[in-house]
Amino acid sequence: MSNKDNNLDTFQWVGVSTRGKRLEGEMTGNSVALVKAQLRKQGITPSKVKRKPKPLFGLKRTPKVSAKDISVTTRQIATMLNAGVPLIQVLDMIGSGINNKSMKKLITTIADEVRAGQPLSKALRAYPRYFDDLYCDLVQSGEQSGSLDHVFERIAIYKEKAEALKSKIKKALFYPIAVVLIALVVTSILLIFVVPQFQEIFNGFGAELPAFTLMVIGISEIMQKYWWIMLALLFLGGYTYKEMLFRSKPLRNFNDRLLLKLPVVGQILDKAAVARYARTLSTTFAAGVPLIDALDSAAGASGNAIYRDAILDIKSEVSSGNQMNWAMRNTSVFPDMVIQMVAIGEESGALDSMLAKVASIYEQEVDDLVDGLSSLLEPLIMAVLGVLIGGLIIAMYLPIFQLGTVI
């Protein structure tokens, strides 16, 4: 059996024969559209075709499709379309050259759907996990205007900028979180395994221990007895908070509002939300998407509940006939400089290019803030580590110093 056959999926189908008899069964194929076409060739009118779920066990894990994979693939499509390569050939070439099996299967399935006569935008909408409404709306706009190559170029730039911005935010948050976690792990190990060794030595001193040492020993005894409960509570608390954050809109709003008020990190998230808003609106507006629909996409891409609600308010006011810069000012969320540049863009008729400039300015500011945060955190983290680890060492050696003084 060929590799191609190994990649075929099994589909369950229900249909009606030429005599009106209800039939059902299973068939292998690359996509729903191709299975339907094969059934029609056999004289069966399909009413329902769905991919058969695979068993949970006994399968090798395949790499997941990441946002970076989508960004790279979008750039490849844009480059080939700009070079004049037909869309079907582009998808086939990209699909054959991908090592990630999940991504390869995704592109191959989309190519089969397009080959069967489906518009590319409709084929992409079947995978909302990888291609959101913004992506599909832009592709549909390109199909309708006959400028799919230019639209994919804009989508590629948008995806690349979005991934770069996401990477900067992760860089800003990852370093301090990682160091704090390592510090907690090291401190826990010292309290559970090292401090008890010193405690045995201190028991033979026959002298009263310093208050600081007694406090550390008390914490160590609690950690020795209940460390597994503390660890379980930590994981349970994290999971519960994550689930509540997913299910509760008021909690998400509170969380986003709190994040924006954090020192330095709040500034980074705030400027990143403005950059995403401007970049999304610039990309969609330039691709010919109506402003109201573009604002919907920008609200979804903002990444923060405060900005999302503000953008939806802007959409409501623009729908009522107000200028966008006035609507932005009424939200009391956006900086004056952004509002002024939007006003200039509306007056000059170059709103998309002005928004692109705003996005570039704020993306650069995010980059500068991330670099500044790294420089600021290094001495701060060293101080925290010094207090934690150094405090434990002092607590353990303080009785020994006092014993030497007594002797």
Short mmCIF file of C-alpha atoms in Angstrom, two decimals:
data_model
loop_
_atom_site.label_atom_id
_atom_site.label_comp_id
_atom_site.label_asym_id
_atom_site.label_seq_id
_atom_site.Cartn_x
_atom_site.Cartn_y
_atom_site.Cartn_z
CA MET A 1 0.00 0.00 0.00
CA SER A 2 1.34 3.44 -0.92
CA ASN A 3 1.97 6.28 1.50
CA LYS A 4 -0.91 8.14 -0.06
CA ASP A 5 -3.29 5.29 0.73
CA ASN A 6 -2.02 5.19 4.30
CA ASN A 7 -3.08 8.82 4.72
CA LEU A 8 -6.68 8.21 3.60
CA ASP A 9 -9.43 8.73 6.16
CA THR A 10 -12.48 6.56 6.68
CA PHE A 11 -15.86 8.28 6.21
CA GLN A 12 -19.29 7.12 7.35
CA TRP A 13 -22.05 7.94 4.86
CA VAL A 14 -25.81 7.82 4.56
CA GLY A 15 -27.56 8.15 1.20
CA VAL A 16 -30.37 7.17 -1.13
CA SER A 17 -30.08 4.88 -4.14
CA THR A 18 -31.66 5.57 -7.55
CA ARG A 19 -34.64 3.44 -6.46
CA GLY A 20 -35.15 5.54 -3.33
CA LYS A 21 -33.73 2.97 -0.93
CA ARG A 22 -31.89 4.28 2.12
CA LEU A 23 -28.29 3.06 2.23
CA GLU A 24 -25.38 3.57 4.60
CA GLY A 25 -21.78 2.43 4.84
CA GLU A 26 -18.14 3.41 5.04
CA MET A 27 -15.69 4.64 2.40
CA THR A 28 -12.07 5.76 2.46
CA GLY A 29 -11.01 9.04 0.87
CA ASN A 30 -9.12 12.31 1.25
CA SER A 31 -12.10 14.57 1.91
CA VAL A 32 -15.87 14.78 2.29
CA ALA A 33 -16.26 16.34 -1.18
CA LEU A 34 -14.36 13.53 -2.92
CA VAL A 35 -16.29 10.83 -1.05
CA LYS A 36 -19.59 12.48 -2.11
CA ALA A 37 -18.37 12.61 -5.72
CA GLN A 38 -17.43 8.91 -5.59
CA LEU A 39 -20.86 7.98 -4.17
CA ARG A 40 -22.64 9.91 -6.93
CA LYS A 41 -20.64 7.97 -9.51
CA GLN A 42 -22.03 4.80 -7.92
CA GLY A 43 -25.60 6.09 -8.27
CA ILE A 44 -25.99 7.04 -4.61
CA THR A 45 -27.20 10.50 -3.54
CA PRO A 46 -25.41 11.20 -0.25
CA SER A 47 -27.39 12.95 2.50
CA LYS A 48 -24.74 12.76 5.21
CA VAL A 49 -20.99 12.14 5.08
CA LYS A 50 -18.75 12.50 8.12
CA ARG A 51 -15.23 11.47 9.04
CA LYS A 52 -15.18 8.35 11.21
CA PRO A 53 -13.67 9.06 14.65
CA LYS A 54 -10.37 7.31 15.26
CA PRO A 55 -9.73 5.13 18.32
CA LEU A 56 -8.10 6.84 21.30
CA PHE A 57 -5.42 4.22 21.83
CA GLY A 58 -2.88 2.48 19.65
CA LEU A 59 -2.07 5.53 17.53
CA LYS A 60 1.20 7.36 17.19
CA ARG A 61 1.07 10.98 18.23
CA THR A 62 1.53 13.36 15.32
CA PRO A 63 2.86 16.91 15.59
CA LYS A 64 0.21 19.57 16.09
CA VAL A 65 -0.46 22.39 13.66
CA SER A 66 0.82 25.58 15.28
CA ALA A 67 0.12 29.23 14.49
CA LYS A 68 3.69 29.46 13.19
CA ASP A 69 2.98 26.63 10.72
CA ILE A 70 -0.03 28.56 9.41
CA SER A 71 2.07 31.73 9.13
CA VAL A 72 4.86 29.99 7.19
CA THR A 73 2.38 28.25 4.87
CA THR A 74 0.56 31.54 4.22
CA ARG A 75 3.85 33.16 3.21
CA GLN A 76 4.59 30.25 0.85
CA ILE A 77 1.14 30.55 -0.77
CA ALA A 78 1.57 34.32 -1.18
CA THR A 79 5.02 33.93 -2.78
CA MET A 80 3.88 31.27 -5.27
CA LEU A 81 0.66 33.07 -6.19
CA ASN A 82 2.64 36.28 -6.82
CA ALA A 83 4.92 34.22 -9.10
CA GLY A 84 1.87 33.22 -11.18
CA VAL A 85 1.57 29.59 -10.06
CA PRO A 86 -2.06 28.31 -10.17
CA LEU A 87 -3.74 27.81 -6.79
CA ILE A 88 -4.20 24.01 -7.07
CA GLN A 89 -0.56 23.59 -8.02
CA VAL A 90 0.49 25.84 -5.14
CA LEU A 91 -1.42 23.73 -2.59
CA ASP A 92 -0.07 20.47 -4.06
CA MET A 93 3.52 21.73 -4.00
CA ILE A 94 3.25 22.99 -0.43
CA GLY A 95 1.51 19.79 0.74
CA SER A 96 4.22 17.57 -0.76
CA GLY A 97 7.02 19.55 0.87
CA ILE A 98 5.76 19.67 4.49
CA ASN A 99 7.32 17.37 7.10
CA ASN A 100 4.65 17.95 9.77
CA LYS A 101 2.15 15.14 9.10
CA SER A 102 -0.82 17.01 10.56
CA MET A 103 -0.08 20.13 8.50
CA LYS A 104 0.52 18.02 5.41
CA LYS A 105 -2.84 16.31 5.84
CA LEU A 106 -4.57 19.65 6.39
CA ILE A 107 -3.16 21.21 3.20
CA THR A 108 -3.79 18.03 1.18
CA THR A 109 -7.43 17.92 2.31
CA ILE A 110 -7.94 21.61 1.46
CA ALA A 111 -6.34 21.03 -1.95
CA ASP A 112 -8.74 18.14 -2.61
CA GLU A 113 -11.73 20.31 -1.62
CA VAL A 114 -10.62 23.07 -4.00
CA ARG A 115 -9.97 20.51 -6.75
CA ALA A 116 -13.53 19.22 -6.26
CA GLY A 117 -14.89 22.71 -6.99
CA GLN A 118 -15.10 24.33 -3.55
CA PRO A 119 -13.92 27.96 -3.18
CA LEU A 120 -10.74 28.18 -1.10
CA SER A 121 -12.44 30.38 1.51
CA LYS A 122 -15.17 27.75 2.04
CA ALA A 123 -12.59 24.96 2.31
CA LEU A 124 -10.70 26.97 4.94
CA ARG A 125 -13.86 27.67 6.98
CA ALA A 126 -14.12 23.93 7.69
CA TYR A 127 -11.06 24.34 9.94
CA PRO A 128 -11.84 27.31 12.25
CA ARG A 129 -9.22 26.09 14.72
CA TYR A 130 -6.50 27.01 12.23
CA PHE A 131 -8.16 29.61 9.99
CA ASP A 132 -10.27 32.13 11.90
CA ASP A 133 -13.07 34.30 10.45
CA LEU A 134 -10.63 37.12 9.72
CA TYR A 135 -8.43 34.84 7.61
CA CYS A 136 -11.38 33.34 5.72
CA ASP A 137 -13.07 36.73 5.16
CA LEU A 138 -9.88 38.13 3.64
CA VAL A 139 -9.51 35.11 1.34
CA GLN A 140 -13.16 35.44 0.29
CA SER A 141 -12.60 39.13 -0.44
CA GLY A 142 -9.61 38.22 -2.61
CA GLU A 143 -11.62 35.60 -4.50
CA GLN A 144 -14.43 38.07 -5.20
CA SER A 145 -12.07 40.83 -6.35
CA GLY A 146 -9.80 38.52 -8.34
CA SER A 147 -6.74 39.63 -6.36
CA LEU A 148 -6.06 36.53 -4.28
CA ASP A 149 -2.29 36.97 -4.66
CA HIS A 150 -2.34 40.49 -3.18
CA VAL A 151 -4.69 39.43 -0.38
CA PHE A 152 -2.45 36.51 0.58
CA GLU A 153 0.50 38.88 0.65
CA ARG A 154 -1.37 41.04 3.15
CA ILE A 155 -2.43 38.01 5.20
CA ALA A 156 1.17 36.76 5.27
CA ILE A 157 2.44 40.12 6.55
CA TYR A 158 -0.36 40.23 9.12
CA LYS A 159 0.39 36.70 10.36
CA GLU A 160 4.13 37.36 10.54
CA LYS A 161 3.62 40.59 12.49
CA ALA A 162 1.11 38.88 14.82
CA GLU A 163 3.50 36.00 15.52
CA ALA A 164 6.38 38.42 16.14
CA LEU A 165 4.23 40.40 18.58
CA LYS A 166 3.12 37.23 20.36
CA SER A 167 6.75 36.12 20.62
CA LYS A 168 7.74 39.43 22.21
CA ILE A 169 4.98 39.16 24.83
CA LYS A 170 5.95 35.56 25.62
CA LYS A 171 9.57 36.69 25.96
CA ALA A 172 8.50 39.39 28.41
CA LEU A 173 6.53 36.97 30.58
CA PHE A 174 8.52 33.74 30.26
CA TYR A 175 11.81 34.85 31.81
CA PRO A 176 10.51 36.12 35.17
CA ILE A 177 7.98 33.28 35.51
CA ALA A 178 10.64 30.65 34.76
CA VAL A 179 13.10 32.12 37.27
CA VAL A 180 10.46 32.41 40.01
CA LEU A 181 9.37 28.78 39.45
CA ILE A 182 12.98 27.58 39.60
CA ALA A 183 13.52 29.59 42.79
CA LEU A 184 10.42 28.01 44.36
CA VAL A 185 11.55 24.51 43.37
CA VAL A 186 15.07 25.04 44.75
CA THR A 187 13.69 26.55 47.97
CA SER A 188 11.26 23.64 48.40
CA ILE A 189 14.08 21.10 47.94
CA LEU A 190 16.20 22.89 50.55
CA LEU A 191 13.30 23.01 53.01
CA ILE A 192 12.31 19.37 52.54
CA PHE A 193 15.72 17.65 52.27
CA VAL A 194 18.52 19.98 53.46
CA VAL A 195 17.06 21.79 56.48
CA PRO A 196 16.15 18.50 58.28
CA GLN A 197 19.87 17.51 58.16
CA PHE A 198 20.78 20.73 59.93
CA GLN A 199 17.92 20.20 62.36
CA GLU A 200 19.45 16.89 63.49
CA ILE A 201 22.74 18.68 64.15
CA PHE A 202 20.99 21.47 66.08
CA ASN A 203 19.20 18.93 68.32
CA GLY A 204 22.58 18.05 69.87
CA PHE A 205 23.53 21.64 70.65
CA GLY A 206 21.48 21.84 73.85
CA ALA A 207 21.10 25.61 73.34
CA GLU A 208 18.18 27.79 72.33
CA LEU A 209 18.07 28.43 68.57
CA PRO A 210 17.59 31.90 67.06
CA ALA A 211 13.99 32.90 66.24
CA PHE A 212 14.79 33.11 62.50
CA THR A 213 16.16 29.56 62.49
CA LEU A 214 13.14 28.27 64.43
CA MET A 215 10.82 29.91 61.90
CA VAL A 216 12.63 28.23 58.96
CA ILE A 217 12.59 24.86 60.75
CA GLY A 218 8.85 25.27 61.39
CA ILE A 219 8.26 25.96 57.67
CA SER A 220 10.44 22.95 56.80
CA GLU A 221 8.39 20.64 59.07
CA ILE A 222 5.16 21.82 57.45
CA MET A 223 6.66 21.27 53.98
CA GLN A 224 7.84 17.76 54.91
CA LYS A 225 4.38 16.73 56.12
CA TYR A 226 2.14 18.46 53.63
CA TRP A 227 4.21 19.16 50.48
CA TRP A 228 2.08 16.82 48.38
CA ILE A 229 -1.12 18.55 49.57
CA MET A 230 0.37 21.96 48.72
CA LEU A 231 1.42 20.72 45.27
CA ALA A 232 -2.03 19.24 44.64
CA LEU A 233 -3.73 22.46 45.76
CA LEU A 234 -1.42 24.47 43.50
CA PHE A 235 -2.30 22.40 40.43
CA LEU A 236 -5.99 22.25 41.36
CA GLY A 237 -6.10 26.00 41.92
CA GLY A 238 -4.38 26.67 38.59
CA TYR A 239 -6.73 24.33 36.72
CA THR A 240 -9.83 25.75 38.44
CA TYR A 241 -8.79 29.31 37.69
CA LYS A 242 -8.13 28.42 34.05
CA GLU A 243 -11.56 26.77 33.71
CA MET A 244 -13.32 29.68 35.43
CA LEU A 245 -11.45 32.10 33.17
CA PHE A 246 -12.70 30.16 30.14
CA ARG A 247 -16.32 29.98 31.33
CA SER A 248 -16.83 33.31 33.13
CA LYS A 249 -16.86 36.52 31.11
CA PRO A 250 -16.83 38.80 34.21
CA LEU A 251 -13.72 37.00 35.48
CA ARG A 252 -12.02 37.38 32.09
CA ASN A 253 -12.84 41.08 32.10
CA PHE A 254 -11.48 41.44 35.63
CA ASN A 255 -8.34 39.47 34.70
CA ASP A 256 -7.67 41.56 31.58
CA ARG A 257 -8.29 44.80 33.47
CA LEU A 258 -5.90 43.66 36.22
CA LEU A 259 -3.21 42.69 33.72
CA LEU A 260 -3.31 46.15 32.13
CA LYS A 261 -2.66 47.72 35.55
CA LEU A 262 0.50 45.70 36.24
CA PRO A 263 3.71 47.75 36.23
CA VAL A 264 5.69 47.52 32.94
CA VAL A 265 3.94 44.27 31.88
CA GLY A 266 0.62 46.16 31.76
CA GLN A 267 2.20 48.73 29.44
CA ILE A 268 3.43 45.97 27.13
CA LEU A 269 -0.01 44.31 26.97
CA ASP A 270 -1.71 47.68 26.47
CA LYS A 271 0.51 48.69 23.55
CA ALA A 272 0.28 45.19 22.08
CA ALA A 273 -3.54 45.41 22.06
CA VAL A 274 -3.37 48.78 20.24
CA ALA A 275 -0.88 47.31 17.74
CA ARG A 276 -3.13 44.29 17.06
CA TYR A 277 -6.16 46.55 16.63
CA ALA A 278 -4.37 48.81 14.14
CA ARG A 279 -2.72 45.97 12.21
CA THR A 280 -5.95 43.95 11.91
CA LEU A 281 -8.01 46.96 10.83
CA SER A 282 -5.37 48.06 8.34
CA THR A 283 -5.14 44.60 6.76
CA THR A 284 -8.89 44.02 6.47
CA PHE A 285 -9.74 47.56 5.33
CA ALA A 286 -7.02 47.51 2.65
CA ALA A 287 -8.28 44.14 1.39
CA GLY A 288 -11.70 45.63 0.68
CA VAL A 289 -13.55 44.31 3.72
CA PRO A 290 -16.28 46.78 4.84
CA LEU A 291 -15.31 48.84 7.89
CA ILE A 292 -18.08 47.36 10.09
CA ASP A 293 -16.92 43.82 9.35
CA ALA A 294 -13.29 44.91 9.79
CA LEU A 295 -14.10 46.23 13.27
CA ASP A 296 -15.67 42.87 14.14
CA SER A 297 -12.43 41.15 13.14
CA ALA A 298 -10.34 43.70 15.07
CA ALA A 299 -12.44 43.12 18.20
CA GLY A 300 -11.82 39.39 18.00
CA ALA A 301 -8.09 39.85 17.42
CA SER A 302 -7.53 42.46 20.18
CA GLY A 303 -6.56 39.83 22.77
CA ASN A 304 -7.99 41.84 25.67
CA ALA A 305 -11.58 42.10 26.91
CA ILE A 306 -11.28 45.83 27.64
CA TYR A 307 -10.20 46.61 24.08
CA ARG A 308 -12.68 44.12 22.62
CA ASP A 309 -15.61 45.85 24.30
CA ALA A 310 -14.24 49.27 23.30
CA ILE A 311 -13.94 48.20 19.64
CA LEU A 312 -17.49 46.82 19.66
CA ASP A 313 -18.64 50.21 21.00
CA ILE A 314 -16.75 51.87 18.13
CA LYS A 315 -18.51 49.56 15.68
CA SER A 316 -21.88 50.55 17.12
CA GLU A 317 -21.12 54.28 16.80
CA VAL A 318 -19.69 53.93 13.27
CA SER A 319 -22.82 52.01 12.26
CA SER A 320 -24.82 55.02 13.46
CA GLY A 321 -22.89 57.32 11.15
CA ASN A 322 -20.20 58.75 13.47
CA GLN A 323 -16.59 59.06 12.41
CA MET A 324 -14.29 56.38 13.74
CA ASN A 325 -11.90 58.82 15.45
CA TRP A 326 -14.82 60.32 17.46
CA ALA A 327 -16.01 56.85 18.39
CA MET A 328 -12.49 55.92 19.53
CA ARG A 329 -12.25 59.08 21.65
CA ASN A 330 -15.57 58.27 23.37
CA THR A 331 -14.24 54.91 24.58
CA SER A 332 -11.50 56.63 26.66
CA VAL A 333 -9.26 53.63 25.95
CA PHE A 334 -7.10 54.61 22.98
CA PRO A 335 -4.13 57.04 23.23
CA ASP A 336 -4.58 60.54 21.79
CA MET A 337 -1.81 59.99 19.25
CA VAL A 338 -3.64 56.99 17.77
CA ILE A 339 -6.92 58.91 17.60
CA GLN A 340 -5.21 61.85 15.85
CA MET A 341 -3.58 59.58 13.26
CA VAL A 342 -6.91 57.85 12.58
CA ALA A 343 -8.55 61.27 12.15
CA ILE A 344 -5.86 62.27 9.63
CA GLY A 345 -6.33 58.96 7.81
CA GLU A 346 -10.09 59.49 7.57
CA GLU A 347 -9.67 63.05 6.30
CA SER A 348 -7.04 62.09 3.71
CA GLY A 349 -8.73 58.86 2.60
CA ALA A 350 -5.68 56.80 3.53
CA LEU A 351 -6.97 55.13 6.68
CA ASP A 352 -5.37 51.75 5.92
CA SER A 353 -1.84 53.15 5.50
CA MET A 354 -2.21 55.38 8.58
CA LEU A 355 -3.33 52.41 10.67
CA ALA A 356 -0.36 50.42 9.35
CA LYS A 357 1.95 53.21 10.59
CA VAL A 358 0.25 53.15 14.00
CA ALA A 359 0.74 49.37 14.17
CA SER A 360 4.44 49.69 13.27
CA ILE A 361 4.99 52.40 15.92
CA TYR A 362 3.35 50.40 18.69
CA GLU A 363 5.03 47.14 17.68
CA GLN A 364 8.38 48.91 17.98
CA GLU A 365 7.37 50.30 21.38
CA VAL A 366 6.47 46.79 22.55
CA ASP A 367 9.88 45.59 21.38
CA ASP A 368 11.65 48.38 23.28
CA LEU A 369 9.60 47.74 26.44
CA VAL A 370 10.40 44.01 26.34
CA ASP A 371 14.12 44.76 26.09
CA GLY A 372 13.80 47.27 28.93
CA LEU A 373 11.86 44.78 31.05
CA SER A 374 14.58 42.16 30.64
CA SER A 375 17.22 44.65 31.81
CA LEU A 376 15.04 45.74 34.75
CA LEU A 377 14.18 42.21 35.88
CA GLU A 378 17.71 40.82 35.96
CA PRO A 379 18.83 42.68 39.14
CA LEU A 380 15.35 42.31 40.65
CA ILE A 381 15.36 38.54 40.16
CA MET A 382 18.87 38.27 41.55
CA ALA A 383 17.67 40.14 44.65
CA VAL A 384 14.69 37.78 45.07
CA LEU A 385 16.92 34.71 44.68
CA GLY A 386 19.40 36.21 47.13
CA VAL A 387 16.69 36.76 49.74
CA LEU A 388 15.23 33.26 49.35
CA ILE A 389 18.37 31.15 49.08
CA GLY A 390 20.58 33.46 51.15
CA GLY A 391 17.94 33.66 53.89
CA LEU A 392 17.83 29.87 54.20
CA ILE A 393 21.63 29.63 54.36
CA ILE A 394 21.83 32.36 57.03
CA ALA A 395 19.07 30.66 59.06
CA MET A 396 21.01 27.37 59.04
CA TYR A 397 24.43 28.81 59.82
CA LEU A 398 23.31 31.41 62.39
CA PRO A 399 23.23 28.85 65.29
CA ILE A 400 26.72 27.65 64.31
CA PHE A 401 28.03 31.23 64.42
CA GLN A 402 26.43 31.75 67.83
CA LEU A 403 27.88 28.48 69.09
CA GLY A 404 31.35 29.60 68.02
CA THR A 405 30.84 32.89 69.91
CA VAL A 406 29.80 31.02 73.08
CA ILE A 407 32.83 28.74 72.90
#
